[in-house]
Structures are given as C-alpha cells and as structure tokens.
JSON list of C-alpha atoms in Angstrom, two decimals:
[
{"chain": "A", "resi": 1, "resn": "MET", "atom": "CA", "xyz": [11.03, -2.28, -27.12]},
{"chain": "A", "resi": 2, "resn": "SER", "atom": "CA", "xyz": [11.12, 1.14, -25.57]},
{"chain": "A", "resi": 3, "resn": "ASP", "atom": "CA", "xyz": [8.69, -0.46, -23.05]},
{"chain": "A", "resi": 4, "resn": "LEU", "atom": "CA", "xyz": [11.19, -2.77, -21.77]},
{"chain": "A", "resi": 5, "resn": "ILE", "atom": "CA", "xyz": [13.65, -0.10, -21.41]},
{"chain": "A", "resi": 6, "resn": "ASN", "atom": "CA", "xyz": [13.64, 2.58, -18.86]},
{"chain": "A", "resi": 7, "resn": "SER", "atom": "CA", "xyz": [16.49, 5.88, -19.38]},
{"chain": "A", "resi": 8, "resn": "ASN", "atom": "CA", "xyz": [15.56, 7.05, -15.46]},
{"chain": "A", "resi": 9, "resn": "PRO", "atom": "CA", "xyz": [15.20, 4.11, -13.79]},
{"chain": "A", "resi": 10, "resn": "GLN", "atom": "CA", "xyz": [14.28, 5.09, -9.61]},
{"chain": "A", "resi": 11, "resn": "PRO", "atom": "CA", "xyz": [15.97, 2.98, -7.09]},
{"chain": "A", "resi": 12, "resn": "LEU", "atom": "CA", "xyz": [13.87, 0.11, -5.18]},
{"chain": "A", "resi": 13, "resn": "ARG", "atom": "CA", "xyz": [12.23, 2.20, -1.97]},
{"chain": "A", "resi": 14, "resn": "LEU", "atom": "CA", "xyz": [10.78, -0.30, 0.92]},
{"chain": "A", "resi": 15, "resn": "PHE", "atom": "CA", "xyz": [8.43, 0.51, 3.90]},
{"chain": "A", "resi": 16, "resn": "HIS", "atom": "CA", "xyz": [6.59, -1.01, 6.55]},
{"chain": "A", "resi": 17, "resn": "VAL", "atom": "CA", "xyz": [4.19, 1.39, 8.28]},
{"chain": "A", "resi": 18, "resn": "SER", "atom": "CA", "xyz": [3.02, 1.12, 11.68]},
{"chain": "A", "resi": 19, "resn": "GLU", "atom": "CA", "xyz": [0.63, 3.05, 13.96]},
{"chain": "A", "resi": 20, "resn": "GLU", "atom": "CA", "xyz": [4.25, 1.92, 16.73]},
{"chain": "A", "resi": 21, "resn": "SER", "atom": "CA", "xyz": [7.28, 4.34, 16.97]},
{"chain": "A", "resi": 22, "resn": "ASP", "atom": "CA", "xyz": [10.06, 2.40, 18.77]},
{"chain": "A", "resi": 23, "resn": "ILE", "atom": "CA", "xyz": [10.25, -0.52, 16.00]},
{"chain": "A", "resi": 24, "resn": "SER", "atom": "CA", "xyz": [14.32, -1.13, 16.08]},
{"chain": "A", "resi": 25, "resn": "VAL", "atom": "CA", "xyz": [14.46, -4.40, 14.27]},
{"chain": "A", "resi": 26, "resn": "PHE", "atom": "CA", "xyz": [12.29, -6.57, 12.36]},
{"chain": "A", "resi": 27, "resn": "ILE", "atom": "CA", "xyz": [12.70, -10.16, 13.09]},
{"chain": "A", "resi": 28, "resn": "PRO", "atom": "CA", "xyz": [11.17, -12.38, 10.20]},
{"chain": "A", "resi": 29, "resn": "ARG", "atom": "CA", "xyz": [7.79, -13.50, 11.17]},
{"chain": "A", "resi": 30, "resn": "THR", "atom": "CA", "xyz": [5.78, -17.04, 10.51]},
{"chain": "A", "resi": 31, "resn": "PRO", "atom": "CA", "xyz": [3.19, -15.69, 7.64]},
{"chain": "A", "resi": 32, "resn": "LYS", "atom": "CA", "xyz": [-0.41, -16.39, 8.81]},
{"chain": "A", "resi": 33, "resn": "ARG", "atom": "CA", "xyz": [-1.52, -16.49, 4.89]},
{"chain": "A", "resi": 34, "resn": "ARG", "atom": "CA", "xyz": [-2.85, -20.02, 3.93]},
{"chain": "A", "resi": 35, "resn": "ASP", "atom": "CA", "xyz": [-0.70, -19.65, 0.58]},
{"chain": "A", "resi": 36, "resn": "MET", "atom": "CA", "xyz": [2.29, -19.27, 2.27]},
{"chain": "A", "resi": 37, "resn": "ASP", "atom": "CA", "xyz": [4.99, -21.74, 3.23]},
{"chain": "A", "resi": 38, "resn": "ALA", "atom": "CA", "xyz": [4.56, -21.30, 6.85]},
{"chain": "A", "resi": 39, "resn": "SER", "atom": "CA", "xyz": [8.13, -22.69, 7.58]},
{"chain": "A", "resi": 40, "resn": "VAL", "atom": "CA", "xyz": [9.76, -19.77, 6.15]},
{"chain": "A", "resi": 41, "resn": "PRO", "atom": "CA", "xyz": [9.72, -16.59, 8.71]},
{"chain": "A", "resi": 42, "resn": "LEU", "atom": "CA", "xyz": [9.19, -13.15, 6.83]},
{"chain": "A", "resi": 43, "resn": "VAL", "atom": "CA", "xyz": [9.64, -9.41, 7.14]},
{"chain": "A", "resi": 44, "resn": "TRP", "atom": "CA", "xyz": [7.34, -7.71, 4.97]},
{"chain": "A", "resi": 45, "resn": "ALA", "atom": "CA", "xyz": [7.49, -4.82, 2.93]},
{"chain": "A", "resi": 46, "resn": "ILE", "atom": "CA", "xyz": [5.15, -2.49, 0.68]},
{"chain": "A", "resi": 47, "resn": "SER", "atom": "CA", "xyz": [7.04, -0.69, -2.65]},
{"chain": "A", "resi": 48, "resn": "GLU", "atom": "CA", "xyz": [6.70, 2.78, -2.60]},
{"chain": "A", "resi": 49, "resn": "ASN", "atom": "CA", "xyz": [4.12, 2.90, -5.59]},
{"chain": "A", "resi": 50, "resn": "ARG", "atom": "CA", "xyz": [1.98, 0.94, -3.71]},
{"chain": "A", "resi": 51, "resn": "LEU", "atom": "CA", "xyz": [2.34, 2.67, -0.33]},
{"chain": "A", "resi": 52, "resn": "VAL", "atom": "CA", "xyz": [-1.01, 4.42, -0.27]},
{"chain": "A", "resi": 53, "resn": "ASN", "atom": "CA", "xyz": [-2.38, 1.21, -0.15]},
{"chain": "A", "resi": 54, "resn": "PHE", "atom": "CA", "xyz": [-1.31, 1.76, 4.04]},
{"chain": "A", "resi": 55, "resn": "LEU", "atom": "CA", "xyz": [-1.79, 4.45, 4.83]},
{"chain": "A", "resi": 56, "resn": "THR", "atom": "CA", "xyz": [-4.73, 3.86, 7.00]},
{"chain": "A", "resi": 57, "resn": "PRO", "atom": "CA", "xyz": [-4.72, 3.03, 10.65]},
{"chain": "A", "resi": 58, "resn": "ARG", "atom": "CA", "xyz": [-4.21, -0.91, 11.03]},
{"chain": "A", "resi": 59, "resn": "ASP", "atom": "CA", "xyz": [-7.14, -2.97, 9.93]},
{"chain": "A", "resi": 60, "resn": "CYS", "atom": "CA", "xyz": [-9.17, -0.66, 8.19]},
{"chain": "A", "resi": 61, "resn": "PRO", "atom": "CA", "xyz": [-11.41, -1.78, 5.58]},
{"chain": "A", "resi": 62, "resn": "ARG", "atom": "CA", "xyz": [-10.43, -0.08, 2.28]},
{"chain": "A", "resi": 63, "resn": "VAL", "atom": "CA", "xyz": [-10.36, -0.98, -1.19]},
{"chain": "A", "resi": 64, "resn": "CYS", "atom": "CA", "xyz": [-7.19, 0.59, -3.47]},
{"chain": "A", "resi": 65, "resn": "TYR", "atom": "CA", "xyz": [-6.80, 0.79, -6.63]},
{"chain": "A", "resi": 66, "resn": "HIS", "atom": "CA", "xyz": [-4.26, 2.76, -9.07]},
{"chain": "A", "resi": 67, "resn": "ARG", "atom": "CA", "xyz": [-4.24, 3.89, -12.83]},
{"chain": "A", "resi": 68, "resn": "THR", "atom": "CA", "xyz": [-2.24, 1.82, -14.87]},
{"chain": "A", "resi": 69, "resn": "GLU", "atom": "CA", "xyz": [-0.80, 1.52, -18.66]},
{"chain": "A", "resi": 70, "resn": "HIS", "atom": "CA", "xyz": [-2.92, -0.69, -19.08]},
{"chain": "A", "resi": 71, "resn": "ALA", "atom": "CA", "xyz": [-6.27, 1.47, -18.42]},
{"chain": "A", "resi": 72, "resn": "ASP", "atom": "CA", "xyz": [-8.97, 1.58, -20.52]},
{"chain": "A", "resi": 73, "resn": "ALA", "atom": "CA", "xyz": [-11.99, 4.20, -20.77]},
{"chain": "A", "resi": 74, "resn": "ASP", "atom": "CA", "xyz": [-14.11, 2.38, -18.19]},
{"chain": "A", "resi": 75, "resn": "ASP", "atom": "CA", "xyz": [-10.95, 2.10, -15.57]},
{"chain": "A", "resi": 76, "resn": "LEU", "atom": "CA", "xyz": [-10.46, 5.79, -16.48]},
{"chain": "A", "resi": 77, "resn": "SER", "atom": "CA", "xyz": [-13.95, 6.44, -15.42]},
{"chain": "A", "resi": 78, "resn": "LEU", "atom": "CA", "xyz": [-13.04, 5.26, -11.85]},
{"chain": "A", "resi": 79, "resn": "PHE", "atom": "CA", "xyz": [-10.72, 8.08, -11.19]},
{"chain": "A", "resi": 80, "resn": "SER", "atom": "CA", "xyz": [-12.30, 12.08, -10.61]},
{"chain": "A", "resi": 81, "resn": "SER", "atom": "CA", "xyz": [-9.59, 13.65, -12.04]},
{"chain": "A", "resi": 82, "resn": "PHE", "atom": "CA", "xyz": [-6.78, 12.93, -14.70]},
{"chain": "A", "resi": 83, "resn": "CYS", "atom": "CA", "xyz": [-4.22, 13.61, -12.59]},
{"chain": "A", "resi": 84, "resn": "THR", "atom": "CA", "xyz": [-5.25, 11.17, -9.83]},
{"chain": "A", "resi": 85, "resn": "LYS", "atom": "CA", "xyz": [-2.75, 8.18, -9.70]},
{"chain": "A", "resi": 86, "resn": "SER", "atom": "CA", "xyz": [-4.87, 5.98, -7.27]},
{"chain": "A", "resi": 87, "resn": "VAL", "atom": "CA", "xyz": [-7.97, 5.77, -4.91]},
{"chain": "A", "resi": 88, "resn": "VAL", "atom": "CA", "xyz": [-8.18, 4.80, -1.21]},
{"chain": "A", "resi": 89, "resn": "ALA", "atom": "CA", "xyz": [-11.96, 3.75, -0.55]},
{"chain": "A", "resi": 90, "resn": "ILE", "atom": "CA", "xyz": [-12.60, 3.27, 3.21]},
{"chain": "A", "resi": 91, "resn": "GLU", "atom": "CA", "xyz": [-15.91, 3.57, 5.62]},
{"chain": "A", "resi": 92, "resn": "SER", "atom": "CA", "xyz": [-17.01, 6.34, 6.47]},
{"chain": "A", "resi": 93, "resn": "ALA", "atom": "CA", "xyz": [-16.55, 4.31, 10.44]},
{"chain": "A", "resi": 94, "resn": "TRP", "atom": "CA", "xyz": [-13.37, 4.93, 10.18]},
{"chain": "A", "resi": 95, "resn": "PHE", "atom": "CA", "xyz": [-13.14, 8.74, 9.18]},
{"chain": "A", "resi": 96, "resn": "GLU", "atom": "CA", "xyz": [-12.26, 9.85, 12.30]},
{"chain": "A", "resi": 97, "resn": "ARG", "atom": "CA", "xyz": [-9.44, 7.03, 13.24]},
{"chain": "A", "resi": 98, "resn": "MET", "atom": "CA", "xyz": [-7.98, 7.89, 10.12]},
{"chain": "A", "resi": 99, "resn": "ARG", "atom": "CA", "xyz": [-8.03, 11.87, 10.60]},
{"chain": "A", "resi": 100, "resn": "SER", "atom": "CA", "xyz": [-6.24, 11.18, 14.16]},
{"chain": "A", "resi": 101, "resn": "VAL", "atom": "CA", "xyz": [-3.95, 8.23, 13.35]},
{"chain": "A", "resi": 102, "resn": "GLN", "atom": "CA", "xyz": [0.25, 9.27, 13.68]},
{"chain": "A", "resi": 103, "resn": "LEU", "atom": "CA", "xyz": [1.99, 6.40, 11.30]},
{"chain": "A", "resi": 104, "resn": "TYR", "atom": "CA", "xyz": [5.84, 5.44, 10.97]},
{"chain": "A", "resi": 105, "resn": "LEU", "atom": "CA", "xyz": [7.03, 4.53, 7.63]},
{"chain": "A", "resi": 106, "resn": "TYR", "atom": "CA", "xyz": [10.00, 2.81, 8.37]},
{"chain": "A", "resi": 107, "resn": "GLU", "atom": "CA", "xyz": [12.22, 2.13, 5.26]},
{"chain": "A", "resi": 108, "resn": "PHE", "atom": "CA", "xyz": [14.24, -0.68, 4.23]},
{"chain": "A", "resi": 109, "resn": "ASP", "atom": "CA", "xyz": [17.96, -1.23, 2.06]},
{"chain": "A", "resi": 110, "resn": "PRO", "atom": "CA", "xyz": [16.53, -3.15, -0.15]},
{"chain": "A", "resi": 111, "resn": "LYS", "atom": "CA", "xyz": [19.16, -5.63, -0.58]},
{"chain": "A", "resi": 112, "resn": "ASN", "atom": "CA", "xyz": [17.60, -8.37, 0.86]},
{"chain": "A", "resi": 113, "resn": "PHE", "atom": "CA", "xyz": [14.39, -8.59, -0.28]},
{"chain": "A", "resi": 114, "resn": "ARG", "atom": "CA", "xyz": [12.58, -10.61, -2.92]},
{"chain": "A", "resi": 115, "resn": "LEU", "atom": "CA", "xyz": [9.35, -9.71, -5.11]},
{"chain": "A", "resi": 116, "resn": "GLN", "atom": "CA", "xyz": [6.35, -12.07, -3.21]},
{"chain": "A", "resi": 117, "resn": "ASP", "atom": "CA", "xyz": [3.46, -10.18, -4.98]},
{"chain": "A", "resi": 118, "resn": "ALA", "atom": "CA", "xyz": [3.76, -7.49, -8.27]},
{"chain": "A", "resi": 119, "resn": "CYS", "atom": "CA", "xyz": [0.49, -5.89, -8.04]},
{"chain": "A", "resi": 120, "resn": "ALA", "atom": "CA", "xyz": [-0.04, -5.69, -4.17]},
{"chain": "A", "resi": 121, "resn": "GLY", "atom": "CA", "xyz": [4.17, -4.69, -4.49]},
{"chain": "A", "resi": 122, "resn": "TYR", "atom": "CA", "xyz": [4.72, -6.80, -1.46]},
{"chain": "A", "resi": 123, "resn": "TYR", "atom": "CA", "xyz": [7.98, -7.65, -1.20]},
{"chain": "A", "resi": 124, "resn": "VAL", "atom": "CA", "xyz": [10.02, -10.36, 1.25]},
{"chain": "A", "resi": 125, "resn": "SER", "atom": "CA", "xyz": [12.78, -10.87, 3.58]},
{"chain": "A", "resi": 126, "resn": "GLU", "atom": "CA", "xyz": [14.04, -14.16, 5.00]},
{"chain": "A", "resi": 127, "resn": "LYS", "atom": "CA", "xyz": [16.53, -11.85, 7.02]},
{"chain": "A", "resi": 128, "resn": "THR", "atom": "CA", "xyz": [16.34, -9.44, 10.19]},
{"chain": "A", "resi": 129, "resn": "GLU", "atom": "CA", "xyz": [15.95, -6.39, 9.23]},
{"chain": "A", "resi": 130, "resn": "THR", "atom": "CA", "xyz": [16.96, -2.58, 10.69]},
{"chain": "A", "resi": 131, "resn": "PRO", "atom": "CA", "xyz": [15.40, 0.22, 9.19]},
{"chain": "A", "resi": 132, "resn": "VAL", "atom": "CA", "xyz": [17.65, 2.60, 7.18]},
{"chain": "A", "resi": 133, "resn": "SER", "atom": "CA", "xyz": [15.19, 5.78, 8.21]},
{"chain": "A", "resi": 134, "resn": "VAL", "atom": "CA", "xyz": [11.66, 6.60, 10.01]},
{"chain": "A", "resi": 135, "resn": "THR", "atom": "CA", "xyz": [9.17, 9.02, 8.20]},
{"chain": "A", "resi": 136, "resn": "ILE", "atom": "CA", "xyz": [5.78, 10.34, 10.40]},
{"chain": "A", "resi": 137, "resn": "VAL", "atom": "CA", "xyz": [3.30, 10.64, 9.07]},
{"chain": "A", "resi": 138, "resn": "LYS", "atom": "CA", "xyz": [0.90, 12.86, 11.19]},
{"chain": "A", "resi": 139, "resn": "ASP", "atom": "CA", "xyz": [-1.81, 13.90, 8.68]},
{"chain": "A", "resi": 140, "resn": "VAL", "atom": "CA", "xyz": [-2.48, 10.89, 6.60]},
{"chain": "A", "resi": 141, "resn": "PHE", "atom": "CA", "xyz": [-4.92, 13.09, 4.76]},
{"chain": "A", "resi": 142, "resn": "SER", "atom": "CA", "xyz": [-2.73, 15.57, 3.26]},
{"chain": "A", "resi": 143, "resn": "CYS", "atom": "CA", "xyz": [0.07, 12.82, 3.01]},
{"chain": "A", "resi": 144, "resn": "LEU", "atom": "CA", "xyz": [-2.34, 10.55, 0.72]},
{"chain": "A", "resi": 145, "resn": "PHE", "atom": "CA", "xyz": [-3.05, 14.17, -1.41]},
{"chain": "A", "resi": 146, "resn": "SER", "atom": "CA", "xyz": [0.73, 15.05, -1.99]},
{"chain": "A", "resi": 147, "resn": "LEU", "atom": "CA", "xyz": [0.77, 11.39, -3.20]},
{"chain": "A", "resi": 148, "resn": "LYS", "atom": "CA", "xyz": [-2.13, 12.56, -6.05]},
{"chain": "A", "resi": 149, "resn": "THR", "atom": "CA", "xyz": [-4.59, 10.01, -3.69]},
{"chain": "A", "resi": 150, "resn": "GLU", "atom": "CA", "xyz": [-7.96, 10.36, -4.22]},
{"chain": "A", "resi": 151, "resn": "ILE", "atom": "CA", "xyz": [-9.79, 9.10, -0.71]},
{"chain": "A", "resi": 152, "resn": "ARG", "atom": "CA", "xyz": [-13.56, 8.46, -0.88]},
{"chain": "A", "resi": 153, "resn": "ILE", "atom": "CA", "xyz": [-15.16, 8.28, 2.48]},
{"chain": "A", "resi": 154, "resn": "LEU", "atom": "CA", "xyz": [-17.96, 5.47, 2.23]},
{"chain": "A", "resi": 155, "resn": "GLU", "atom": "CA", "xyz": [-20.63, 4.12, 4.00]},
{"chain": "A", "resi": 156, "resn": "THR", "atom": "CA", "xyz": [-20.07, 0.49, 4.22]},
{"chain": "A", "resi": 157, "resn": "SER", "atom": "CA", "xyz": [-17.19, -1.65, 2.51]},
{"chain": "A", "resi": 158, "resn": "GLY", "atom": "CA", "xyz": [-19.37, -4.67, 1.35]},
{"chain": "A", "resi": 159, "resn": "ARG", "atom": "CA", "xyz": [-21.25, -3.47, -1.37]},
{"chain": "A", "resi": 160, "resn": "TRP", "atom": "CA", "xyz": [-19.18, -0.72, -3.02]},
{"chain": "A", "resi": 161, "resn": "LEU", "atom": "CA", "xyz": [-16.17, -3.40, -2.86]},
{"chain": "A", "resi": 162, "resn": "THR", "atom": "CA", "xyz": [-18.37, -5.76, -5.19]},
{"chain": "A", "resi": 163, "resn": "ALA", "atom": "CA", "xyz": [-18.80, -2.58, -7.19]},
{"chain": "A", "resi": 164, "resn": "LEU", "atom": "CA", "xyz": [-15.48, -1.59, -7.48]},
{"chain": "A", "resi": 165, "resn": "ARG", "atom": "CA", "xyz": [-14.46, -5.17, -8.85]},
{"chain": "A", "resi": 166, "resn": "LYS", "atom": "CA", "xyz": [-16.11, -5.19, -12.20]},
{"chain": "A", "resi": 167, "resn": "PRO", "atom": "CA", "xyz": [-15.87, -8.30, -13.77]},
{"chain": "A", "resi": 168, "resn": "ALA", "atom": "CA", "xyz": [-14.02, -6.58, -17.37]},
{"chain": "A", "resi": 169, "resn": "SER", "atom": "CA", "xyz": [-11.59, -4.30, -15.88]},
{"chain": "A", "resi": 170, "resn": "THR", "atom": "CA", "xyz": [-8.05, -4.04, -17.23]},
{"chain": "A", "resi": 171, "resn": "GLY", "atom": "CA", "xyz": [-7.17, -2.28, -13.63]},
{"chain": "A", "resi": 172, "resn": "ARG", "atom": "CA", "xyz": [-5.46, -3.80, -10.65]},
{"chain": "A", "resi": 173, "resn": "PHE", "atom": "CA", "xyz": [-6.82, -3.97, -7.31]},
{"chain": "A", "resi": 174, "resn": "ALA", "atom": "CA", "xyz": [-5.38, -4.08, -4.01]},
{"chain": "A", "resi": 175, "resn": "GLY", "atom": "CA", "xyz": [-7.58, -4.06, -0.60]}
]
C-alpha cells in the first residue's frame, strides 16, 4: 500500500528537445509511426525522468536504459556505479557531433498532454503548444553527468544493441 502513496509527489515536467533555437510554437503533426492513428496530429513531449534519452543529436543511434525498483542483480550489473540512474550508449562515430551539439530544451505546461508510453516517458497533446521556457544545453556530456547518467561510447550499434537487451531482463529499455 505504501508503494501507491507518494508523500512527496513531484510535478510533471515535460520537454521537447531540439537543435533548433527559435521554435516559438509547436503545431500538432501527423504521427509517422505505423502504430499510431495518422488522422490525429500530435505534439510530442518527453517526461523529465526520461529526458536523458533525447540529450543527443537528432538521429544519433543510441541505447538508453534506466535503473528501476524492479531491477535484479543481473540488471544492476549493467551499471558501473551504484549512483548511476541511467546509461546512454552511442556509436563512436557520433562522439564529435555529440561533443559539439547545442540542444534546446523546450518545457511545456503539462495540462493538455496525456501519457502515450509510460516506459519511454512519451506524452502527447492534440493542441498547439507554446513552450513556457527554453533551456540551452551547450555541453551535452556535462548535462548527462549531472543527471547521474553514464555515457558509453561503443564501436557500432548492431552488436551492442543485441547484447544490452538480455531476454530475462526486468529492466525497461528505450532507444
């Protein structure tokens, strides 16, 4: 029962991450995903607790995973430190681009958004949204470190993507 009651709830914070610095309004767009209704245009946002999944350049191949309360010893072995909350693994070919990219975190008022995918932290709105603030991230690596995220730079994505998704894992993966 105590698991259901959070005595110190945090307000929901939602973001859109972009390399574009001048977005003043987000207009709903038709989803390109095949599992979504293409007749309902949406504005997409990411929850604060999954923000690290998007602190990379656009189209950067990556695997992200997070420590959960359901993690077993095998899951925890994927983390190199007990204080690491998340891991972001990228291909080595993207290192320089990651080091030089400047990102803009557009924060939204969450009132018009609904949860679309709990594991991934995706929220959607059918309304035009205006950001309430914009935060500039000039050093993505420092930002990720400050969010207790381990960064792994790996040779290629194909082999390690398969290796990171062990079948018996209790963890949840997003990438």
